PDB file of N, CA and C and ligand atoms in Angstrom:
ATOM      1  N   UNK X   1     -25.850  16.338  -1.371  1.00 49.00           N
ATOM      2  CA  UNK X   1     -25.416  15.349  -0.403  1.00 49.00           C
ATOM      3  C   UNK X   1     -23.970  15.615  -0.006  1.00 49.00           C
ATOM      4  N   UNK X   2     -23.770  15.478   1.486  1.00 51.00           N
ATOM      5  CA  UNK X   2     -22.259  15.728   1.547  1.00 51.00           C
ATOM      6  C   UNK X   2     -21.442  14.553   1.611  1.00 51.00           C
ATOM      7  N   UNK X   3     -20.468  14.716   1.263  1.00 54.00           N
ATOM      8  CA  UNK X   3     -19.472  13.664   1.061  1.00 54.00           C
ATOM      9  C   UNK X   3     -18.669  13.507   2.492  1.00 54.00           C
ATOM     10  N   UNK X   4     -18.907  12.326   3.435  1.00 58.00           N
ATOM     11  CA  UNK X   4     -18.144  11.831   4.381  1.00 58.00           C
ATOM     12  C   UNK X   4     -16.934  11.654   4.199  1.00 58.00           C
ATOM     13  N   UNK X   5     -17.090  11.259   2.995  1.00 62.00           N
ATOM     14  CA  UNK X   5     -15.564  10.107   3.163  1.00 62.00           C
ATOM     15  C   UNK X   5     -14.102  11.347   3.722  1.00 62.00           C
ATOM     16  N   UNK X   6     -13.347  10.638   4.200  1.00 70.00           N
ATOM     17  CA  UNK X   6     -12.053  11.103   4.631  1.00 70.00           C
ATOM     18  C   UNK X   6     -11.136  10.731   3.856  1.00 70.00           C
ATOM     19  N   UNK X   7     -10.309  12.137   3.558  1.00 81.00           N
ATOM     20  CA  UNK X   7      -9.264  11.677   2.007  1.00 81.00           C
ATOM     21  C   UNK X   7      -7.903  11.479   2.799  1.00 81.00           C
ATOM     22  N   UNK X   8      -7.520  10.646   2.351  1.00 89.00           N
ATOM     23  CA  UNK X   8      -6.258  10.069   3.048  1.00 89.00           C
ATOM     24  C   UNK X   8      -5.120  10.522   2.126  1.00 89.00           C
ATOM     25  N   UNK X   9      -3.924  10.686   2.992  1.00 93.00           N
ATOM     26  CA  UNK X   9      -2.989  10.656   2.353  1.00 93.00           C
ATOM     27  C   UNK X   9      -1.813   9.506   1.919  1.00 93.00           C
ATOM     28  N   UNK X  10      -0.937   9.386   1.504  1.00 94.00           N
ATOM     29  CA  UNK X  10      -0.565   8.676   0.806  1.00 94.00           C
ATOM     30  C   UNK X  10       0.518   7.764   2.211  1.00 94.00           C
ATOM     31  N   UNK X  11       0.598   8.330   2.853  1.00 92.00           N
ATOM     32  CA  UNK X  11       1.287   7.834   4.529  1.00 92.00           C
ATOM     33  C   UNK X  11       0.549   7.080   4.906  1.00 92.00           C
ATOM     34  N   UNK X  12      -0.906   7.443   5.076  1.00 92.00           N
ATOM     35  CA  UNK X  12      -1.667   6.959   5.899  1.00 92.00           C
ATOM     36  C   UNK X  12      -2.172   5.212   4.622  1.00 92.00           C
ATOM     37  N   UNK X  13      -2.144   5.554   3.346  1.00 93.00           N
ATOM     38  CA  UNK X  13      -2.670   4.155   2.539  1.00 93.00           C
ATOM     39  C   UNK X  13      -1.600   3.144   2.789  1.00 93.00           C
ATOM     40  N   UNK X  14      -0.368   4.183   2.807  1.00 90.00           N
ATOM     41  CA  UNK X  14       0.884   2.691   2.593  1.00 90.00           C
ATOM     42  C   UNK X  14       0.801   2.083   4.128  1.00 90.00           C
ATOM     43  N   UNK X  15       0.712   2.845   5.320  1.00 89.00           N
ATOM     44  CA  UNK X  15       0.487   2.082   6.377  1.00 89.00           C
ATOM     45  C   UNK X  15      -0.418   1.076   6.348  1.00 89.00           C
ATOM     46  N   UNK X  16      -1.596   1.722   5.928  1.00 90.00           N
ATOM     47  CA  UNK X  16      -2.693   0.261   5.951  1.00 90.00           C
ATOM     48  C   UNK X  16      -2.791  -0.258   4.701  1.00 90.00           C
ATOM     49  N   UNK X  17      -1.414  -0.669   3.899  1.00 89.00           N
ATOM     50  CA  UNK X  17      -2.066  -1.586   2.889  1.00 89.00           C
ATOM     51  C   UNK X  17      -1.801  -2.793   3.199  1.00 89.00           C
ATOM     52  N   UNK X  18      -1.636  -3.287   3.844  1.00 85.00           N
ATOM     53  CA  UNK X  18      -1.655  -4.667   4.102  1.00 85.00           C
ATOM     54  C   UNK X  18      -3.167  -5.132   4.789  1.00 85.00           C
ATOM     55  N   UNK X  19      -3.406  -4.322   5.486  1.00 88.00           N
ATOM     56  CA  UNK X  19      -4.594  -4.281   6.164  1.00 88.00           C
ATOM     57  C   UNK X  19      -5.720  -4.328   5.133  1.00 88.00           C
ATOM     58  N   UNK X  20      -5.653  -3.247   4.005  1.00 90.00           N
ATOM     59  CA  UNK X  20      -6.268  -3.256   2.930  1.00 90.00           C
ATOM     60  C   UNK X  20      -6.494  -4.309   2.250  1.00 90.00           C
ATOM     61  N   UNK X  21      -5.032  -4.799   1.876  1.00 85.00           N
ATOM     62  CA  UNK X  21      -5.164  -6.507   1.030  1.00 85.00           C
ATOM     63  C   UNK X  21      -5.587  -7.732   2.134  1.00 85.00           C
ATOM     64  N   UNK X  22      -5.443  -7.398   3.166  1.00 83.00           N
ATOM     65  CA  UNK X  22      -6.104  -8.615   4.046  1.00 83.00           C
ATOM     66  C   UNK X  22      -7.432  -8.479   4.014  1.00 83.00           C
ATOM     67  N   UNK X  23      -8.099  -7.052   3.826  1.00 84.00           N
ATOM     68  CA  UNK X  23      -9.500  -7.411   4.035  1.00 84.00           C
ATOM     69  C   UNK X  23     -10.088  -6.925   5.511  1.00 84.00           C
ATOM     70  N   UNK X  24      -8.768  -6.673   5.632  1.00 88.00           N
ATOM     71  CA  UNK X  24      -8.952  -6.331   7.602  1.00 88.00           C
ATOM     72  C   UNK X  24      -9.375  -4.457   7.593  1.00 88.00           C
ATOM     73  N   UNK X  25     -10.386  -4.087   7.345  1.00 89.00           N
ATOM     74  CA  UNK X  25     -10.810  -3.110   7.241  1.00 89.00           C
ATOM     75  C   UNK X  25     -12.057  -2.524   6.776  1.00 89.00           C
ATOM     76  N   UNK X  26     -12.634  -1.287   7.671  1.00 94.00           N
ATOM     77  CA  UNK X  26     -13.960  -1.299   8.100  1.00 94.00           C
ATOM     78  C   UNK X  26     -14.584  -0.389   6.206  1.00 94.00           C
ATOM     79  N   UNK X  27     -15.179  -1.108   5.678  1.00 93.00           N
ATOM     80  CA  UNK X  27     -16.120  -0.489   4.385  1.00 93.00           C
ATOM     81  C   UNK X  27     -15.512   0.586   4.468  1.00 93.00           C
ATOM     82  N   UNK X  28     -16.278   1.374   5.091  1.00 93.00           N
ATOM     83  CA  UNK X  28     -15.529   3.036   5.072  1.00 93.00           C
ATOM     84  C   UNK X  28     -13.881   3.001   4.474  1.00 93.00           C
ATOM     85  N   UNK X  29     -13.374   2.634   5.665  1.00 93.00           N
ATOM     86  CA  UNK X  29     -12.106   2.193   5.347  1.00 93.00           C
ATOM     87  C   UNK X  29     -11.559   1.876   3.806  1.00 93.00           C
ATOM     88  N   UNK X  30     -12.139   1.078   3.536  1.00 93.00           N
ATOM     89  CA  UNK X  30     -11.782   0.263   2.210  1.00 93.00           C
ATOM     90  C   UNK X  30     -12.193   1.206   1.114  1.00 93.00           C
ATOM     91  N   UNK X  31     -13.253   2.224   1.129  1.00 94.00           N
ATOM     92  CA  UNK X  31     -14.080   3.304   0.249  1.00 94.00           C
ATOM     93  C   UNK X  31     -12.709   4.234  -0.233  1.00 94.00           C
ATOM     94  N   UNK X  32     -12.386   4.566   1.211  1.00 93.00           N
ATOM     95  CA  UNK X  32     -11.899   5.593   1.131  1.00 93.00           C
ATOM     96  C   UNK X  32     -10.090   5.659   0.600  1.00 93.00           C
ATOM     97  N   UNK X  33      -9.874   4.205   1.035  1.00 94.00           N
ATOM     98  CA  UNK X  33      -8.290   3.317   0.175  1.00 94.00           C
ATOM     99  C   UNK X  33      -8.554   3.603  -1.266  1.00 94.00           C
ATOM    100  N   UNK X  34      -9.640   3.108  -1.760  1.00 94.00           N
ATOM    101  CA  UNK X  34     -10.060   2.781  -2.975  1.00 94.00           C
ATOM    102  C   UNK X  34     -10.406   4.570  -3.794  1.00 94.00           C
ATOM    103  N   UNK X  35     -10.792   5.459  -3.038  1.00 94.00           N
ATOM    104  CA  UNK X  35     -10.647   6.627  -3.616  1.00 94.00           C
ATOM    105  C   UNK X  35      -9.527   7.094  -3.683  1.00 94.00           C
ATOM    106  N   UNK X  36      -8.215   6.636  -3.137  1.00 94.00           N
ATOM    107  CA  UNK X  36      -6.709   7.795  -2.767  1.00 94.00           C
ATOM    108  C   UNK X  36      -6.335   6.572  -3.992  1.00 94.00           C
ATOM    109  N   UNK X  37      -6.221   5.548  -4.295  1.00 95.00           N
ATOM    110  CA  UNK X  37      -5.542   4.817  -5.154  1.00 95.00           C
ATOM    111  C   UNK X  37      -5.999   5.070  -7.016  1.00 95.00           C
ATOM    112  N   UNK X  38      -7.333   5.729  -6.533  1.00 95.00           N
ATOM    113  CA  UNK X  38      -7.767   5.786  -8.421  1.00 95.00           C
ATOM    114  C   UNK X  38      -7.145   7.061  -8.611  1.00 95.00           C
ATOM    115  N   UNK X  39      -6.489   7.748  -7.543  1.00 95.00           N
ATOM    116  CA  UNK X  39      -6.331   9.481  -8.193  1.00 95.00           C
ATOM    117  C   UNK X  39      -4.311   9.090  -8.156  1.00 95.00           C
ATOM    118  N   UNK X  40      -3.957   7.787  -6.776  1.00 95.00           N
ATOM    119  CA  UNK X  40      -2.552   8.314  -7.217  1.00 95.00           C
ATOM    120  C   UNK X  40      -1.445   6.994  -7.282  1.00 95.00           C
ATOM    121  N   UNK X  41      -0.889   7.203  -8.163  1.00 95.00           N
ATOM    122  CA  UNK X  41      -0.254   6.120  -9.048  1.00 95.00           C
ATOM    123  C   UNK X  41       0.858   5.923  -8.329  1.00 95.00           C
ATOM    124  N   UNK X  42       1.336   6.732  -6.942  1.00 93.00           N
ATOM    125  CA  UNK X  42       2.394   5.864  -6.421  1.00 93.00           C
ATOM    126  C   UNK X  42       2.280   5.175  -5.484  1.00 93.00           C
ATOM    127  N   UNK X  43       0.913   5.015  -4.924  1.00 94.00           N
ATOM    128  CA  UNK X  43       0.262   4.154  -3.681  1.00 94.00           C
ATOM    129  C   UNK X  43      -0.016   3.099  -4.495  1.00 94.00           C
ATOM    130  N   UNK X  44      -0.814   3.286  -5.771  1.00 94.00           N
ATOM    131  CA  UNK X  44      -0.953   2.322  -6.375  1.00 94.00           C
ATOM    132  C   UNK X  44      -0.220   1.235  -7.045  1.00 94.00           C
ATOM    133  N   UNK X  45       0.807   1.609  -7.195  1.00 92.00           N
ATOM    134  CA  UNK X  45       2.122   0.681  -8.038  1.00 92.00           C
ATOM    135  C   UNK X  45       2.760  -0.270  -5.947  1.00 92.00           C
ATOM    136  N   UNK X  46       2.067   0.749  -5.144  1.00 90.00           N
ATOM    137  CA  UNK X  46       2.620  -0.558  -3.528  1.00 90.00           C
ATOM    138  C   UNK X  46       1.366  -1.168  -3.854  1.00 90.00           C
ATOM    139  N   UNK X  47       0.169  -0.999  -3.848  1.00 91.00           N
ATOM    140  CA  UNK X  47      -1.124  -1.786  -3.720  1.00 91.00           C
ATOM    141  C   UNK X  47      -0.291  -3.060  -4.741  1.00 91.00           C
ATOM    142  N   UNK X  48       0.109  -3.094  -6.139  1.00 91.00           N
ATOM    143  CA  UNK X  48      -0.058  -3.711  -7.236  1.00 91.00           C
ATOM    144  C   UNK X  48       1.380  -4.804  -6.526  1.00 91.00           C
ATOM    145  N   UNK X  49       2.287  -4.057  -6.213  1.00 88.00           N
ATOM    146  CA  UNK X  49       3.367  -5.023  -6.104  1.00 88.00           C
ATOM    147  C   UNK X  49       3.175  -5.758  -4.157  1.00 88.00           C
ATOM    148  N   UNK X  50       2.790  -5.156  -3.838  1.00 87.00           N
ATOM    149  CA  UNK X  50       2.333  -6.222  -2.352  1.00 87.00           C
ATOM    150  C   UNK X  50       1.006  -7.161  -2.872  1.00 87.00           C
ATOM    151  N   UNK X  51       0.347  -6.868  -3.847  1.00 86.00           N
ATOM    152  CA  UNK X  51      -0.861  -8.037  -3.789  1.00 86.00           C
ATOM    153  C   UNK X  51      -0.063  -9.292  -4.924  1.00 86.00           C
ATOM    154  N   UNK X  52       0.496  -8.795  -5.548  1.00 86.00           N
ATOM    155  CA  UNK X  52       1.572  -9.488  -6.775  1.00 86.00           C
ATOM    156  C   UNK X  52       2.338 -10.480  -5.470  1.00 86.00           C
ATOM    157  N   UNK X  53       3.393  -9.995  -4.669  1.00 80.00           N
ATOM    158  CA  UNK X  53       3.792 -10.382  -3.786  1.00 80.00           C
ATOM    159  C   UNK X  53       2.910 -11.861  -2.685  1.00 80.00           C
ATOM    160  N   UNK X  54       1.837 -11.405  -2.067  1.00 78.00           N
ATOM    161  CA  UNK X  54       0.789 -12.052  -1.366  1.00 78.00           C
ATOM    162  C   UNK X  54       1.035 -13.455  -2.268  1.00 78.00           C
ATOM    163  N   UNK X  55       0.481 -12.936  -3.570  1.00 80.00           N
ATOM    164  CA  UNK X  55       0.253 -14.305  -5.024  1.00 80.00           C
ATOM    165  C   UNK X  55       1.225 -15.113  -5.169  1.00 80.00           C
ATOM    166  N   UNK X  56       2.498 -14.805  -4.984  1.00 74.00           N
ATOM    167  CA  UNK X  56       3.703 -15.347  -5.224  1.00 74.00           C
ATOM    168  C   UNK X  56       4.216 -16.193  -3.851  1.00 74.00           C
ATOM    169  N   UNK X  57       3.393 -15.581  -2.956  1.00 72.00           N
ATOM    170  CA  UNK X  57       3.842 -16.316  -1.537  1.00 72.00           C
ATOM    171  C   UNK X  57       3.047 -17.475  -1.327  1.00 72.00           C
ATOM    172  N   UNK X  58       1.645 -17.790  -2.496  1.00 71.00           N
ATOM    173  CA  UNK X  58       0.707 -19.018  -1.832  1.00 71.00           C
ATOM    174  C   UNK X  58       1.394 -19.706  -3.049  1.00 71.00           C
ATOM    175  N   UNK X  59       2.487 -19.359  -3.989  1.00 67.00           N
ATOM    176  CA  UNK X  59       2.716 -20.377  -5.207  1.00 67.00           C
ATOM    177  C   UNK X  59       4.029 -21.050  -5.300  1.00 67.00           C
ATOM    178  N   UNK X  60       4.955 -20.061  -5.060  1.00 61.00           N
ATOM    179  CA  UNK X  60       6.477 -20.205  -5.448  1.00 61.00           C
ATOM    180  C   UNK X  60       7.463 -20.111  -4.329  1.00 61.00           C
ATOM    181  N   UNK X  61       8.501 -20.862  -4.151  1.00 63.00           N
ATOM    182  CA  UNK X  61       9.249 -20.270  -3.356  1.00 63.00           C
ATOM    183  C   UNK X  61      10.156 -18.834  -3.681  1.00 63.00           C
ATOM    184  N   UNK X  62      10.166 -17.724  -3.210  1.00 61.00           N
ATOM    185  CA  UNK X  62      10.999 -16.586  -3.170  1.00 61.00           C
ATOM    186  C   UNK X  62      12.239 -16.693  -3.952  1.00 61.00           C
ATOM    187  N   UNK X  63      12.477 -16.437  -4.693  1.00 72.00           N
ATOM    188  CA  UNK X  63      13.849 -16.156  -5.393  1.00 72.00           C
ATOM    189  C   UNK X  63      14.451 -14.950  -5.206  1.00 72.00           C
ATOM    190  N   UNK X  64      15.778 -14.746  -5.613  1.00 77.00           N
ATOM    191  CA  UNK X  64      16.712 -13.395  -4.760  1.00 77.00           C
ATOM    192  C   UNK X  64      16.133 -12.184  -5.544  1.00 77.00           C
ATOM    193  N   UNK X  65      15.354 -12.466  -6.640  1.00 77.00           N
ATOM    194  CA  UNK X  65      14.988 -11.064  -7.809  1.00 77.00           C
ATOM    195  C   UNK X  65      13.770 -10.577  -6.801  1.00 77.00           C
ATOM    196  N   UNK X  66      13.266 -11.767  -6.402  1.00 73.00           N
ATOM    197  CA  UNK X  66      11.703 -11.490  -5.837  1.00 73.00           C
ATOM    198  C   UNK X  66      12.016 -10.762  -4.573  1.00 73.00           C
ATOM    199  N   UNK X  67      13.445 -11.295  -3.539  1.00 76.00           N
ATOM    200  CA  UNK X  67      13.250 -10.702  -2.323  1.00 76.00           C
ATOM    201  C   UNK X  67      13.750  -8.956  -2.900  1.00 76.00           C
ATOM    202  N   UNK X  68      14.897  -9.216  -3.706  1.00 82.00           N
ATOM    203  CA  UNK X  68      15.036  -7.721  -3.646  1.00 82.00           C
ATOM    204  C   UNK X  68      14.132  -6.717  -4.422  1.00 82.00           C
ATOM    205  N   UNK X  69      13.224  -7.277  -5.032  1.00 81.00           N
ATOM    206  CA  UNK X  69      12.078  -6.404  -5.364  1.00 81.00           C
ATOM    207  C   UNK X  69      11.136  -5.783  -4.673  1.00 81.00           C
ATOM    208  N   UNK X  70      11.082  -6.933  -3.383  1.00 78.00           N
ATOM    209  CA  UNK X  70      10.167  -6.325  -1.893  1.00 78.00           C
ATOM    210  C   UNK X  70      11.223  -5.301  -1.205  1.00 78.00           C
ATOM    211  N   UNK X  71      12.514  -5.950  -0.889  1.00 81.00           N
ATOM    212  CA  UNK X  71      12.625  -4.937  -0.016  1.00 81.00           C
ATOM    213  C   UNK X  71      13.057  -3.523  -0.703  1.00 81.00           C
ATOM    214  N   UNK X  72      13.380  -3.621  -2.040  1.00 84.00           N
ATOM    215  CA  UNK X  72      13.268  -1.865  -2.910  1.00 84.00           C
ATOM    216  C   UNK X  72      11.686  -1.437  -2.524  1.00 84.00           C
ATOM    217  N   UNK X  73      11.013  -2.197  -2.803  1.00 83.00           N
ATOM    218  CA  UNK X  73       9.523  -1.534  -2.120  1.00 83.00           C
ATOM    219  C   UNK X  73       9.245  -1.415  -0.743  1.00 83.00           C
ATOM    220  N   UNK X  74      10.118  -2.177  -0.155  1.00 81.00           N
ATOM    221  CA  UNK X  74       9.455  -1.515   1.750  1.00 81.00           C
ATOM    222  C   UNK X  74      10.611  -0.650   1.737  1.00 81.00           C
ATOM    223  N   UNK X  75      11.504   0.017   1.414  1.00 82.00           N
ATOM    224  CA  UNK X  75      12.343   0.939   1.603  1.00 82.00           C
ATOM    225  C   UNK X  75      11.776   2.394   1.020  1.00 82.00           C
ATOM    226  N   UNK X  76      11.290   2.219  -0.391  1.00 84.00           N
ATOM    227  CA  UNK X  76      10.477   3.265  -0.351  1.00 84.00           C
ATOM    228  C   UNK X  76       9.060   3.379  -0.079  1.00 84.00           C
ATOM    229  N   UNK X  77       8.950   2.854   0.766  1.00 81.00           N
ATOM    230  CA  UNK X  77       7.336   2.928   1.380  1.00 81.00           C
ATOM    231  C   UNK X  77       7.991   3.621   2.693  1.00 81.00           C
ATOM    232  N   UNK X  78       9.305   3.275   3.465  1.00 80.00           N
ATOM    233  CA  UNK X  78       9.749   3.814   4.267  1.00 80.00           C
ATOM    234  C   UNK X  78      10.055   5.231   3.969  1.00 80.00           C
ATOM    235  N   UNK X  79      10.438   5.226   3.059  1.00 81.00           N
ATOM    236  CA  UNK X  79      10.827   6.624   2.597  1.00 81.00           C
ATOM    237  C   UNK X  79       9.623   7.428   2.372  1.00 81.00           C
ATOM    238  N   UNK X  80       8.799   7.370   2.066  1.00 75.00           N
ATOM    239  CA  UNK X  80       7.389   8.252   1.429  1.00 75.00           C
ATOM    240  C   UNK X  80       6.968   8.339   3.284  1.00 75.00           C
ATOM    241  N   UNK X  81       7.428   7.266   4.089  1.00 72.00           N
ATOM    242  CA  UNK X  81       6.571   7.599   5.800  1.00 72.00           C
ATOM    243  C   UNK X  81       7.632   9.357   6.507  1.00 72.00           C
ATOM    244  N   UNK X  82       8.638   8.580   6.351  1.00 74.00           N
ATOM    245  CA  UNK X  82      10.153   9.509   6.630  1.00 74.00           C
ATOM    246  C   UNK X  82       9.621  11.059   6.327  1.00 74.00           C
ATOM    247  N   UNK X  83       9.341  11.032   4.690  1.00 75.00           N
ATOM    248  CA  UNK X  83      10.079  12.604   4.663  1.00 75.00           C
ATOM    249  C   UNK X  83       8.438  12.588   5.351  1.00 75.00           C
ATOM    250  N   UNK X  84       7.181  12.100   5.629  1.00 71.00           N
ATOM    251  CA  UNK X  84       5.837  12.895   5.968  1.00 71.00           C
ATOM    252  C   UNK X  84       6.319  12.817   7.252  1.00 71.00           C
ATOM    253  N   UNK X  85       6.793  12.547   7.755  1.00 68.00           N
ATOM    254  CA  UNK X  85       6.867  12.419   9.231  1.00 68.00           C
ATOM    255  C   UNK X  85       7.938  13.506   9.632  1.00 68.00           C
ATOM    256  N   UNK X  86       8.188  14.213   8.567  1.00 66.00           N
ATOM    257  CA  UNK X  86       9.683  15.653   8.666  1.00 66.00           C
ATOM    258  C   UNK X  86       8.215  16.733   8.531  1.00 66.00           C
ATOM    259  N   UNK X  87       7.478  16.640   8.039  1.00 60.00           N
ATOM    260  CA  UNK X  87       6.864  18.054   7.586  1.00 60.00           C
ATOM    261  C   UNK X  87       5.512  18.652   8.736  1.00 60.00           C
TER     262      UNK X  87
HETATM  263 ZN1  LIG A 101      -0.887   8.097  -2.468  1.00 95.76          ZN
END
């Protein structure tokens, strides 16, 4: 049997993880998130701290540890887009 799925790279998961944690995305889609995240542990540590994040936004109000913990993570999510977008 051949294997469809399309292997994504690690540019392309951090763009759609929000999309991912919303749910806003086609099966395929979601298959194929879910295969690039079991093989790599630095998409996975954004999956873990944006859904951590999401949780903290329906409970608590934001504290200054919490904001600067997001934006150290959208800076290097920026950074992992940056250098792919050099090569
Ligand atoms: Zn990755």
């Amino acid at each position: 049997m051949t294997d469809q799925r399309e292997v994504l790279d690690c540019l392309t998961v951090v763009r759609g993880l929000w999309d991912y944690l919303d749910g806003e995305m086609s099966e395929q889609r979601l298959a194929d998130v879910r295969a690039h995240l079991a093989t790599c542990t630095g998409c996975r540590e954004h999956v873990e701290f944006a859904r951590g994040f999401v949780s903290l936004l329906g409970r608590a109000p934001l504290d200054e540890a919490r904001v600067t913990a997001l934006r150290l993570s959208v800076q290097r999510a920026l950074r992992v887009e940056r250098s792919a977008a050099r090569d």
